Coordinates of C-alpha atoms in Angstrom, one line a residue:
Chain A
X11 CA 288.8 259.1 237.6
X12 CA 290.8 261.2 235.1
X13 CA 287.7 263.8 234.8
X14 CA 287.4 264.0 238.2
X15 CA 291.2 264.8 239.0
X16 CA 290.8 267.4 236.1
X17 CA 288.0 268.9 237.8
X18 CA 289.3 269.2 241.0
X19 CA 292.7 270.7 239.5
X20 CA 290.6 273.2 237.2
X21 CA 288.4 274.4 240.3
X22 CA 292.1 275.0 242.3
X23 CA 293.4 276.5 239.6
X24 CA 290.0 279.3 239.2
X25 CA 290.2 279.4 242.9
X26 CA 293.6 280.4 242.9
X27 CA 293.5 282.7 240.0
X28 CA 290.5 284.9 241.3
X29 CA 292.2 285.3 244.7
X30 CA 295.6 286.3 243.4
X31 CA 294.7 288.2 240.4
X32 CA 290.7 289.1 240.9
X33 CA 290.3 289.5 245.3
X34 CA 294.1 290.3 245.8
X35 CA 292.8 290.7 249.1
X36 CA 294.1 288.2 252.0
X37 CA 291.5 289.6 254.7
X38 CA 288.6 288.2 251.9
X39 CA 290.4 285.6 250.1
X40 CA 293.4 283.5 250.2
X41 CA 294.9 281.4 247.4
X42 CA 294.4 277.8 247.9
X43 CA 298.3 277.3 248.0
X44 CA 298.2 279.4 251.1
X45 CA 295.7 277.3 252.5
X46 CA 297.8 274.1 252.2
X47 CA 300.8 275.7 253.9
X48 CA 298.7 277.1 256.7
X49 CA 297.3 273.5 257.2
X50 CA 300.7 272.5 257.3
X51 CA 301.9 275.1 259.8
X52 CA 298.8 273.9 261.9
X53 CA 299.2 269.6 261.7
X54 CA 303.1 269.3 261.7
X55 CA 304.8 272.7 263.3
X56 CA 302.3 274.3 265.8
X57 CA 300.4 271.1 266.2
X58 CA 297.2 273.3 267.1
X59 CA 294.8 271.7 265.2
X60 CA 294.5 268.4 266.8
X61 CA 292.6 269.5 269.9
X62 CA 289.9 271.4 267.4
X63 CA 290.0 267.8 265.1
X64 CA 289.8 265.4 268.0
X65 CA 286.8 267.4 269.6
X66 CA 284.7 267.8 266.7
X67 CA 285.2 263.8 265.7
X68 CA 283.9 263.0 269.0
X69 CA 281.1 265.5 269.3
X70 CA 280.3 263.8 265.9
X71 CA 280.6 260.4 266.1
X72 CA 278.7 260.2 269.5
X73 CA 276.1 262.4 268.2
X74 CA 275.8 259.8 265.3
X75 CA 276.3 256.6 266.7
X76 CA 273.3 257.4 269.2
X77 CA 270.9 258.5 265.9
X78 CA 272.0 255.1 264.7
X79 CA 271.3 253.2 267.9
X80 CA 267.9 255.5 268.7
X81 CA 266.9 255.7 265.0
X82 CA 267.2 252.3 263.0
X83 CA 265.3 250.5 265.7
X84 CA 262.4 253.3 266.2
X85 CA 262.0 253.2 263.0
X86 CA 261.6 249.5 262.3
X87 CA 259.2 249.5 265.5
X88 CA 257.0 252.4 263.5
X89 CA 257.1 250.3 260.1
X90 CA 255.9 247.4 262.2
X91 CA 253.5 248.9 264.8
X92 CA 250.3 251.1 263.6
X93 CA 250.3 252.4 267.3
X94 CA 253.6 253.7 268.2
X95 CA 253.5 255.4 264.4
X96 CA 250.7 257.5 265.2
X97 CA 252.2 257.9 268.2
X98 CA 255.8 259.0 266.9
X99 CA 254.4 260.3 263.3
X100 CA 253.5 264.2 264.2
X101 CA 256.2 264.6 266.5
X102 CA 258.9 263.8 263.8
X103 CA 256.8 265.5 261.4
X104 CA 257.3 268.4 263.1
X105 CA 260.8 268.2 264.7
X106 CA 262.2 267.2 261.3
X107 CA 260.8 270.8 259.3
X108 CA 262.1 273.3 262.2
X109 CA 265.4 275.0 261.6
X110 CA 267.5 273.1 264.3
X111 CA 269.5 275.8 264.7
X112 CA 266.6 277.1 266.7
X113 CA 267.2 274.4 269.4
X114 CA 270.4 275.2 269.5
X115 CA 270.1 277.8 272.7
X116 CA 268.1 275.9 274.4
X117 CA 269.7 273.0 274.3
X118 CA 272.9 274.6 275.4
X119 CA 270.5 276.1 278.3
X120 CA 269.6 272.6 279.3
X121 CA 272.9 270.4 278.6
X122 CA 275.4 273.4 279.5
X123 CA 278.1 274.5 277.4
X124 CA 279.6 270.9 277.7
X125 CA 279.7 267.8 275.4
X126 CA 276.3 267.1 276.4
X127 CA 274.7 270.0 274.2
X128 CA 276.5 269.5 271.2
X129 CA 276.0 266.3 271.2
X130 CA 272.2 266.4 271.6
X131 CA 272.6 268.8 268.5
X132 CA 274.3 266.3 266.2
X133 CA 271.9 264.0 267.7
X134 CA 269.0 265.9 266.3
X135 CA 270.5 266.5 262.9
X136 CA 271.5 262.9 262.1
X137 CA 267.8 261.4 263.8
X138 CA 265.9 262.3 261.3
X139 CA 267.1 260.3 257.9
X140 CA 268.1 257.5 259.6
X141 CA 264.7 257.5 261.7
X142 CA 263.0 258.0 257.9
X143 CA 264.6 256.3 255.8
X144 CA 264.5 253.2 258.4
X145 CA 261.2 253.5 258.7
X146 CA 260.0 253.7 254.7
X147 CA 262.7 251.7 254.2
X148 CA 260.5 248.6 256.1
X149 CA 257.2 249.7 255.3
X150 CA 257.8 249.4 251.4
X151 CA 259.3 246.1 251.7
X152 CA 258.5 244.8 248.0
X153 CA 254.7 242.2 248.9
X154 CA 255.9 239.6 246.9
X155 CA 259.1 238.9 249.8
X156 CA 256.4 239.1 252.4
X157 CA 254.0 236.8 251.0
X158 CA 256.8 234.3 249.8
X159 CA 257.6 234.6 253.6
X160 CA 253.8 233.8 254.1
X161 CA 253.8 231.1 251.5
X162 CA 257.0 229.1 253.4
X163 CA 254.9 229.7 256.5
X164 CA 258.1 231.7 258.2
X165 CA 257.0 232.4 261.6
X166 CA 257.1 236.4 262.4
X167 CA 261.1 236.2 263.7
X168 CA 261.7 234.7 260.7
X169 CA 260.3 237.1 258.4
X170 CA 261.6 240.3 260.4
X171 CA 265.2 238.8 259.7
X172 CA 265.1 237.1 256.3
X173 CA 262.8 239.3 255.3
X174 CA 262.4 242.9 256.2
X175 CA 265.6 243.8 257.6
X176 CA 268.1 242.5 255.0
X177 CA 265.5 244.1 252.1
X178 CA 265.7 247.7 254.7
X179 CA 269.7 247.8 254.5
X180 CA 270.1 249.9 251.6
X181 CA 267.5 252.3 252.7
X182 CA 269.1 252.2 256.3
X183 CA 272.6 252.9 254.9
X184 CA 271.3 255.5 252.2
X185 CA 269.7 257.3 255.3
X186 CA 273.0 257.1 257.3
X187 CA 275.1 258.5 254.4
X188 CA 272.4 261.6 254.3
X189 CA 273.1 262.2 258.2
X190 CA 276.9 262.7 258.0
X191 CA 276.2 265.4 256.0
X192 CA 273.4 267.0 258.7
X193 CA 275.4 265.8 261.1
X194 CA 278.8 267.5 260.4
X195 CA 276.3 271.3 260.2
X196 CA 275.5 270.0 263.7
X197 CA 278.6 270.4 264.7
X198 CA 279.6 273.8 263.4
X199 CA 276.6 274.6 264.5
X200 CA 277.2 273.2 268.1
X201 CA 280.6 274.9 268.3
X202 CA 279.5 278.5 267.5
X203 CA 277.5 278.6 270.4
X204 CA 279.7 279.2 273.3
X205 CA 282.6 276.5 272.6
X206 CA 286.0 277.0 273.4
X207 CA 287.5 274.1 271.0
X208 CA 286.3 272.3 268.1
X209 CA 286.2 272.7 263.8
X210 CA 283.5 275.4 264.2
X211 CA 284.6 277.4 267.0
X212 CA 287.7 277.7 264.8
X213 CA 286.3 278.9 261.9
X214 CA 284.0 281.3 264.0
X215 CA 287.1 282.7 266.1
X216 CA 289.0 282.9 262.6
X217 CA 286.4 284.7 261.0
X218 CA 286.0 287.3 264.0
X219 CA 289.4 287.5 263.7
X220 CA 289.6 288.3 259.8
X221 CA 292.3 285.2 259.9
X222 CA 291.0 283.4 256.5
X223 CA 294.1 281.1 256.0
X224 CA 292.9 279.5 259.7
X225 CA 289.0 279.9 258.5
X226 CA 289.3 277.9 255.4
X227 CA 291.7 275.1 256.9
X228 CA 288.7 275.0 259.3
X229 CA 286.5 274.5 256.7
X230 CA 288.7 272.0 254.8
X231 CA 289.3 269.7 257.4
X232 CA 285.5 269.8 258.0
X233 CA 285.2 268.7 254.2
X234 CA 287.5 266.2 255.0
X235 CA 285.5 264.6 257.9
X236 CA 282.6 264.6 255.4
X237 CA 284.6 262.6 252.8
X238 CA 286.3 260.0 255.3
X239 CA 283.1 259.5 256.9
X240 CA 281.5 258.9 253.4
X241 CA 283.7 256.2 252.2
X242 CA 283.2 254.5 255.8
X243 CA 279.5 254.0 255.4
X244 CA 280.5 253.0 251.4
X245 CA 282.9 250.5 252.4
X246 CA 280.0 249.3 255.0
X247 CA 277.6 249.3 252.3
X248 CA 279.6 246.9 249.9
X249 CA 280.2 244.6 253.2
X250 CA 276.7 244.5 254.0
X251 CA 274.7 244.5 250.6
X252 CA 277.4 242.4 248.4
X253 CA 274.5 241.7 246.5
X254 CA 273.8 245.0 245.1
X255 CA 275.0 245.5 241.0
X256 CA 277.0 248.5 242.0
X257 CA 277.8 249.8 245.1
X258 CA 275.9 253.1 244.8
X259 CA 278.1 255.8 245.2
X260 CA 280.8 254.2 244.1
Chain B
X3 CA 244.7 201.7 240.4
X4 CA 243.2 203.0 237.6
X5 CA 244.8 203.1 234.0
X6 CA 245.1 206.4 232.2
X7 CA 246.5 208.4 229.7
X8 CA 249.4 209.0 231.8
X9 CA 251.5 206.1 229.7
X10 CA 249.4 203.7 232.3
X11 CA 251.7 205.1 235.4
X12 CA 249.0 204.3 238.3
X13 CA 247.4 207.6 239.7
X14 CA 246.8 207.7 243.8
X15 CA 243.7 208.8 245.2
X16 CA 242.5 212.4 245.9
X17 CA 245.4 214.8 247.0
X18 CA 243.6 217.9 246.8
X19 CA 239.6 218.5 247.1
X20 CA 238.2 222.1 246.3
X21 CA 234.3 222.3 247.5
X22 CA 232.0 224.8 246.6
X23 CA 235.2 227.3 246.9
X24 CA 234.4 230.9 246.8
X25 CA 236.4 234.3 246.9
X26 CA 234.8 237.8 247.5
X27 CA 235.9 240.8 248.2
X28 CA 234.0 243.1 250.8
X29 CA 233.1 246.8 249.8
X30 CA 231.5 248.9 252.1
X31 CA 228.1 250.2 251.0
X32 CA 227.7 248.0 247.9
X33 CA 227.3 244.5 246.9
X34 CA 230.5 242.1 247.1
X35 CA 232.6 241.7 244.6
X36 CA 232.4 238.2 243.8
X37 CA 236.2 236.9 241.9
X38 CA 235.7 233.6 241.9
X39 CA 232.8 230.9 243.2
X40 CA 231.1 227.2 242.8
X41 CA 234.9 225.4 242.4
X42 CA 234.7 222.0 243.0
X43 CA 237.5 220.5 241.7
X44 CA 239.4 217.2 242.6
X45 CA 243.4 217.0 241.7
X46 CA 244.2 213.1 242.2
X47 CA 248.2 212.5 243.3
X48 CA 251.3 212.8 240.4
X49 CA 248.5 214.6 238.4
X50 CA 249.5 217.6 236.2
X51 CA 246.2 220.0 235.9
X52 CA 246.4 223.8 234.1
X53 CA 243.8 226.2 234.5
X54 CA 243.1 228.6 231.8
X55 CA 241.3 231.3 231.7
X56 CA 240.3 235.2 230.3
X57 CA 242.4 238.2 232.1
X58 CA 240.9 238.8 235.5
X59 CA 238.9 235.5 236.0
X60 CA 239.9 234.7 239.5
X61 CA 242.5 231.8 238.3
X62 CA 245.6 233.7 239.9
X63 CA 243.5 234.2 243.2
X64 CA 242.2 230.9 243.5
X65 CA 245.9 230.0 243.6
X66 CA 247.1 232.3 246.3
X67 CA 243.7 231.1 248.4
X68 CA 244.7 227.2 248.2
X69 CA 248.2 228.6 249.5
X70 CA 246.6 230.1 252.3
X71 CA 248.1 233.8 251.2
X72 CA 244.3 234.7 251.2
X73 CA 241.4 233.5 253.3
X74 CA 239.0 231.8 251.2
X75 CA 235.1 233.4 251.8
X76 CA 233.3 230.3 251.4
X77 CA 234.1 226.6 250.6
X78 CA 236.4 224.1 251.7
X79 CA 240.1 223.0 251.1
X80 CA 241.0 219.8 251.6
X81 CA 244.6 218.3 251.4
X82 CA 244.7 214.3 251.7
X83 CA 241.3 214.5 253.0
X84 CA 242.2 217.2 256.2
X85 CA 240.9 220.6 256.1
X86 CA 243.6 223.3 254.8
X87 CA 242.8 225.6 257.8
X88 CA 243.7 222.4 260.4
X89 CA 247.3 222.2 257.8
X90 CA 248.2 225.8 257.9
X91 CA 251.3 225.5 259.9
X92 CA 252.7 222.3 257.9
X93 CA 254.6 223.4 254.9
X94 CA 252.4 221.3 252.1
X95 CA 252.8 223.7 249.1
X96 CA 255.0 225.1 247.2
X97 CA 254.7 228.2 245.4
X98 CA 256.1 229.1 242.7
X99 CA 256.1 232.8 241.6
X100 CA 254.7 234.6 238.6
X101 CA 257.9 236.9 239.1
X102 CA 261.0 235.3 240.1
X103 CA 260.4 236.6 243.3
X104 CA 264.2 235.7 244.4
X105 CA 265.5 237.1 247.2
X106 CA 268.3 239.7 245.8
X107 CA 270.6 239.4 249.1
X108 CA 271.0 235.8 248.8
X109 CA 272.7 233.6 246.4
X110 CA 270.7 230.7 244.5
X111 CA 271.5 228.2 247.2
X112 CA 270.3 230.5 250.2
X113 CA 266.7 231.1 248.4
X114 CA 266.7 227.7 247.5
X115 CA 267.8 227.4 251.1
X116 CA 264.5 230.2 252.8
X117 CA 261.7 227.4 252.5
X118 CA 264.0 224.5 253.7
X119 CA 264.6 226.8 257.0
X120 CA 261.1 227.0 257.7
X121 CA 260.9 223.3 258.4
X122 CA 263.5 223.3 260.7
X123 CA 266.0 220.7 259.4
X124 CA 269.5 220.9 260.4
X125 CA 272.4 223.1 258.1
X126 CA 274.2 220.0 256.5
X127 CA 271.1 218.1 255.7
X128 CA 269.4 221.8 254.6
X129 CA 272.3 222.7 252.1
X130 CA 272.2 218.9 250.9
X131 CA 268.7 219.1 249.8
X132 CA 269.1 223.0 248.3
X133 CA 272.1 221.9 246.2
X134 CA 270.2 218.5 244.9
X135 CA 267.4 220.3 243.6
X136 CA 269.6 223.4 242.1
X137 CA 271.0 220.2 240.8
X138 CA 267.6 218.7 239.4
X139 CA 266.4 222.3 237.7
X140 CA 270.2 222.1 236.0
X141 CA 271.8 225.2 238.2
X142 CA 274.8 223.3 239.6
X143 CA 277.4 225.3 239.4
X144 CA 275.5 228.2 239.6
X145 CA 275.0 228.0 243.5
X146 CA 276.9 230.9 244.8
X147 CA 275.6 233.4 242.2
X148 CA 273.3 236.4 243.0
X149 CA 269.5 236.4 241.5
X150 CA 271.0 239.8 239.3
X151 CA 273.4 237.4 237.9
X152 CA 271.3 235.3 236.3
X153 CA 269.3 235.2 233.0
X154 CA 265.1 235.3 233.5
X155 CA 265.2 231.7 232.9
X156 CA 267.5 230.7 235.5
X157 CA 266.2 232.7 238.5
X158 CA 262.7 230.7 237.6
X159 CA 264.7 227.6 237.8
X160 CA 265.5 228.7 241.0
X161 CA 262.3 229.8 242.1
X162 CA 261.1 226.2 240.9
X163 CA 264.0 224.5 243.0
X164 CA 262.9 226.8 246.2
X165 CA 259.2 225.3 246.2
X166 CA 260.2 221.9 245.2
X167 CA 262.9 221.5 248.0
X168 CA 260.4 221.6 250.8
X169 CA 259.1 218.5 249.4
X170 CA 255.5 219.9 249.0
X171 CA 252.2 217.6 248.5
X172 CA 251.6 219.7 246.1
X173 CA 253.2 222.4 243.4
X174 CA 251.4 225.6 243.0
X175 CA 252.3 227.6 239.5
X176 CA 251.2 231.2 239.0
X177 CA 251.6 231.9 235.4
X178 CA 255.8 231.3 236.0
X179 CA 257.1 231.8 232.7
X180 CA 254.9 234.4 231.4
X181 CA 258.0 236.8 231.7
X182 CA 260.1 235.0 229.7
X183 CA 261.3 235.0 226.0
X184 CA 259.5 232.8 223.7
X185 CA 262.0 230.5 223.2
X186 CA 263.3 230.5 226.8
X187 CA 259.9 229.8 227.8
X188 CA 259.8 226.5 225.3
X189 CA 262.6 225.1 226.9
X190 CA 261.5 226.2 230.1
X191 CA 258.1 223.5 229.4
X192 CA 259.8 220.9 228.5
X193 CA 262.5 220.7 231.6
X194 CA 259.2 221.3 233.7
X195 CA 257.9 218.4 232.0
X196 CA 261.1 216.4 233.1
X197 CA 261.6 217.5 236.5
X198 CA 257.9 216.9 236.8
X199 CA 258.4 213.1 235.4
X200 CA 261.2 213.1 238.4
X201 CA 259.6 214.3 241.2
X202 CA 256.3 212.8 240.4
X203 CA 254.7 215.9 242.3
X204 CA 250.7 216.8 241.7
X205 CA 251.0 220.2 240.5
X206 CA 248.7 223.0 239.3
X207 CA 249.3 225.5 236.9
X208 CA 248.0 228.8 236.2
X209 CA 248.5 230.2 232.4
X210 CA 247.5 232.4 229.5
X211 CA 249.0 230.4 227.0
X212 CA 247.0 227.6 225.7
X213 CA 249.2 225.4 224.3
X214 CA 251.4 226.2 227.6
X215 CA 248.7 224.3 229.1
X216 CA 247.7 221.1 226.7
X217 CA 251.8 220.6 226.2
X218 CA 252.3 220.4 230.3
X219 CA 248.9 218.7 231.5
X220 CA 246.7 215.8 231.9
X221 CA 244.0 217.9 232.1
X222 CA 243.2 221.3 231.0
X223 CA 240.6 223.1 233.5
X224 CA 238.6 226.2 231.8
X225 CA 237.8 229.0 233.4
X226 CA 234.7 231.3 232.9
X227 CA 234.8 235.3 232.8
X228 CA 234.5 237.0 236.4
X229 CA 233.2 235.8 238.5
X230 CA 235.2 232.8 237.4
X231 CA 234.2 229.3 238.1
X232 CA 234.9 225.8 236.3
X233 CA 233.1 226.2 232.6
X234 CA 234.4 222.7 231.5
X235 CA 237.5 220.5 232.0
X236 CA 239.4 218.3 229.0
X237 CA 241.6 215.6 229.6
X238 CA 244.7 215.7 227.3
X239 CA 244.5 213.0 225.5
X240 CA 248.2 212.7 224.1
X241 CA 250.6 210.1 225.6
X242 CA 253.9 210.9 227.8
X243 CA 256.6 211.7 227.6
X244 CA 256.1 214.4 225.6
X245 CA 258.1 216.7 223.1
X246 CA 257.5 219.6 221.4
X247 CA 256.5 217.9 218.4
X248 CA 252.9 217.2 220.0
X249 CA 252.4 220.5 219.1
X250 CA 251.3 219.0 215.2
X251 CA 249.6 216.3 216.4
X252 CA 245.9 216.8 215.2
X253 CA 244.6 216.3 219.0
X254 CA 246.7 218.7 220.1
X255 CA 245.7 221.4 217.8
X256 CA 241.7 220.4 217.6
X257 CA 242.2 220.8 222.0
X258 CA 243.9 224.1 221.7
X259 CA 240.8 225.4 218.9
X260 CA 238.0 224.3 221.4
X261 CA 239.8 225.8 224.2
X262 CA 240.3 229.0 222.7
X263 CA 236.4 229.3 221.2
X264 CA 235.8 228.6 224.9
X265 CA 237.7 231.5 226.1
X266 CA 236.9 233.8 223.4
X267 CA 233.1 233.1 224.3
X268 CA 233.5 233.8 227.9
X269 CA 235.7 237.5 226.9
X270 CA 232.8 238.3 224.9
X271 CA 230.2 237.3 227.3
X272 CA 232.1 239.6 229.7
X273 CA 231.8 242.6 227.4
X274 CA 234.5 242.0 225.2
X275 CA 238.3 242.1 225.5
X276 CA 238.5 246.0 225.3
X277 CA 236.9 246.0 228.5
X278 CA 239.0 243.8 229.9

C-alpha cells in the first residue's frame, strides 16, 4: 500500500513539475493541481459535469449488462454445442480482430445519433471477452471434474451446474473485468461521433476548444469509472469464488 | 461360508465378475491398440484385492472401464450377478481419484456432499451421512474448509469419504496415494486398513508400490506388460488386523521378492523399462 501511495504521489509530483517548469504552456499542459480545482469548479460550483457523468454511466452500463446477458450464455451454449460453434466461431473470429471504431458510422447510420448507437458500440466492445473467455472458460473445464461427475452418474443438469459453471466463474469474471476496460473506449468512442453530452464528447469539445483543464477532468473522471467499476466486479469475484487463495487482483 | 485368511470373518459370494474383459483403442488405418484383454477375475464381498502392475499395463484403465468412465470393447461386467451395462444408472461404485480430484468451490462437506446428491436423498439426511463419513476418514472438524486448505493427505481423506458416502457395492482405488509423502502415505495405509475393517466394503486397488499392495490386501493380482492381462494372482497370507510391523515378517518380504521378479520379468519382456 505504502509503495503504491508513493508511486502515485511521485507520478503527480513529475506530472506537475514538467508542466510548470518544462511545458509552461496551459493550452498543452496543465499542472495536475489545476486539474483538481477545475474538477472542483465542475462537481460542486457549476455543477456541469453531472449531465456528461450520468450519460456516459448509462451508455456504459447498458452496453455492458447486455454483453453480459448476450455473452455468458452464448458462450456456454458454444462450449457445449459442436454446431452452434461452427456456427458462431468465424463470425466472432472476425468481428473480434476489426478495429470497432470502424462500425462506429455505421452504426450511428443505423441506430441514429441516440442512445441506441452508442450503446450498440459498448455492446460490441464488451461482447467479445466475455463471449471468449465464457466460452474457453467451459470448454477447458479440468476432465477429472467431468468424469467425477460421470463416475457419481450426475445427470447432464447436474453436471452443467455443479460442474461446469461454478469451475467457468473465474474465467467469466476475468473476461468481464477485461470488457470494462473495452468498454469504457466504447464510450469515448461513441461520444465523438455526433453526441451532444457524455465523458467523450467533453473531452472532444475541450480539445477543439484548446480547454485542457476541462479535457483532462474528462479524462480523469473516465479513469475513475474504470477503477469503480473494477473494484465492483472484484468485490463480485470474492462473493462468488470465496474459494479462490487470493482474490486475484486484489 | 468359507474360512480364510481374513482372521476367519465369513466372505459372501461373488460381488463383482470380470469375463473375458477387453479394452482397445481404435486407430484408423492400422491395427488396434490392444491395453488390456482375457480378464477374468472374480472379487467375492468384504474382499480387499490390489492389482499391480508395470507402467502402462492397462491396470488404471481397467479401473475407469468397471466404473463405466469407458466402454469396455469386449467382455462382460457383472455386479451381484447383473450385467454393469443393465446397472449404469444406480450409483454402485465409488471412485476414488488418483488426484484428489476435490472440487475447489466447495468445502469438504459439499464434495463429500456431490455423490450423495446424485442419489437423490433429502438435505438433512444428505448432510448427516457427509458429516459421518468426514467423521469415519477423521476430518471432523474440518468440514467447512476449502480443498486449498488442506494438506495432500486430507483432501484424499476426503476424496475417500466422497466415494464411501454413497454407500457403493464396491470401492474403486486408482493409485490414491501415489502423490503423497512417504510417510503420509504410511499412515494413509493403515487408516484405509481401518476404515476398511469398518465399512467392510469389497474394494479394489490399483498401485505401483508393492508392499502398498501385500500390506492392504487379501490378494495381490499381477499384471503383465501391455497388453495387460492377469499373469498370476497370490493370496496374502498374513493375518488381520494388520500393522506396519508385517512389513518384517518373512511372508511378507518373500511375497513382495516374487512379486517384483514378476514385474521386472514382464518390463523386460516389454523391452525394458527405458522404453517404458
Amino acid at each position: 500500500m505504502l509503495r503504491k501511495i508513493v508511486s502515485i504521489l511521485a507520478g503527480l509530483g513529475l506530472w506537475h513539475f514538467l508542466a510548470t517548469v518544462v511545458v509552461n504552456d496551459t493550452t498543452l499542459l496543465v499542472s495536475p493541481i489545476v486539474v483538481v480545482k477545475t474538477a472542483y469548479q465542475m462537481l460542486f460550483v457549476t455543477g456541469e459535469l453531472y449531465p456528461h457523468l450520468f450519460a456516459s454511466s448509462w451508455i456504459f452500463f447498458y452496453g455492458f449488462a447486455l454483453a453480459i446477458v448476450v455473452g455468458v450464455p452464448l458462450g456456454f451454449v458454444m462450449a457445449l454445442n459442436a454446431a452452434v460453434r461452427d456456427y458462431v466461431n468465424p463470425w466472432m473470429a472476425t468481428l473480434y480482430t476489426t478495429p470497432r471504431i470502424a462500425f462506429a458510422p455505421v452504426l450511428l447510420l443505423w441506430f441514429g445519433i441516440g442512445a441506441g448507437s452508442k450503446v450498440a458500440i459498448v455492446f460490441l466492445g464488451c461482447i467479445f471477452p466475455i463471449l471468449i473467455n465464457s466460452y474457453y472458460g467451459m470448454r477447458t473445464v479440468d476432465r477429472e471434474y467431468v468424469e467425477l461427475a460421470r463416475s457419481f452418474r450426475l445427470g447432464r443438469w447436474s453436471l452443467f451446474f455443479k460442474i461446469l459453471l461454478p469451475a467457468s466463474v473465474p474465467f467469466v469474471l476475468a473476461g468481464i473485468r477485461l470488457a470494462i476496460g473495452r468498454g469504457l473506449t466504447g464510450v469515448a468512442i461513441a461520444e465523438w461521433f455526433g453526441a451532444t453530452e457524455g465523458l467523450g464528447y467533453l473531452i472532444f469539445f475541450a480539445g477543439q476548444t484548446l480547454n485542457i483543464p476541462t479535457l483532462f477532468v474528462g479524462v480523469a473522471v473516465f479513469a475513475a469509472l474504470g477503477i469503480v467499476a473494477f473494484e465492483v466486479v472484484r468485490r463480485v469475484e470474492i462473493y462468488a469464488t470465496p474459494w479462490r487463495k487470493t482474490s486475484a487482483g486484489g | 461360508m468359507e474360512k480364510n485368511q481374513r482372521g476367519g470373518i465369513g466372505m459372501g459370494g461373488p460381488v463383482l465378475e470380470l469375463r473375458n474383459l477387453a479394452k482397445e483403442i481404435v486407430r484408423p488405418g492400422t491395427s488396434p491398440f490392444v491395453i488390456f484383454q482375457n480378464i477374468n477375475l472374480t472379487v467375492r464381498d468384504g474382499e480387499f484385492v490390489s492389482i499391480v502392475g508395470p507402467s502402462g499395463c492397462g491396470k488404471t484403465t481397467m479401473l475407469r472401464v468397471i466404473n463405466g468412465l469407458m466402454p469396455a470393447s469386449g467382455g462382460d461386467i457383472l455386479i451381484d450377478g447383473k450385467s454393469a451395462r443393465q446397472l449404469d444408472h444406480e450409483l454402485v461404485m465409488g471412485f476414488v481419484f488418483q488426484g484428489a480430484s476435490l472440487l475447489p468451490w466447495r468445502t469438504s462437506l459439499k464434495n463429500v456432499l456431490l455423490g450423495i446428491e446424485g442419489k437423490k436423498e433429502p438435505g438433512k439426511k444428505a448432510e448427516h451421512t457427509a458429516r459421518r463419513y468426514l467423521d469415519l476418514v477423521g476430518l471432523s472438524g474440518f468440514e467447512n474448509h476449502y480443498p486449498h486448505e488442506l494438506s495432500g493427505g486430507m483432501q484424499q481423506r476426503v476424496n475417500l469419504a466422497r466415494a464411501l458416502a454413497v454407500d457403493p457395492r464396491i470401492l474403486l482405488m486408482d493409485e490414491p496415494f501415489a502423490a503423497l509423502d512417504a510417510q503420509t502415505r504410511n499412515f494413509m495405509q493403515l487408516e484405509l486398513l481401518r476404515i476398511w475393517r469398518e465399512t467392510k466394503k469389497t474394494v479394489i486397488f490399483v498401485t505401483h508400490m508393492i508392499s502398498e499392495a501385500i500390506l492392504l490386501s487379501d490378494r495381490v493380482i499381477v499384471f503383465s506388460h501391455r497388453p495387460g492381462t492377469i499373469r498370476s494372482e497370490f493370496h496374502v497370507p498374513l493375518a488381520r488386523p494388520r500393522t506396519m510391523e508385517v512389513k518384517a515378517d518373512p511372508r511378507f518380504l518373500e511375497l513382495e521378492t516374487t512379486i517384483w521378479k514378476q514385474i521386472e520379468e514382464e518390463v523386460n519382456a516389454s523391452g525394458g523399462f527405458a522404453k517404458m
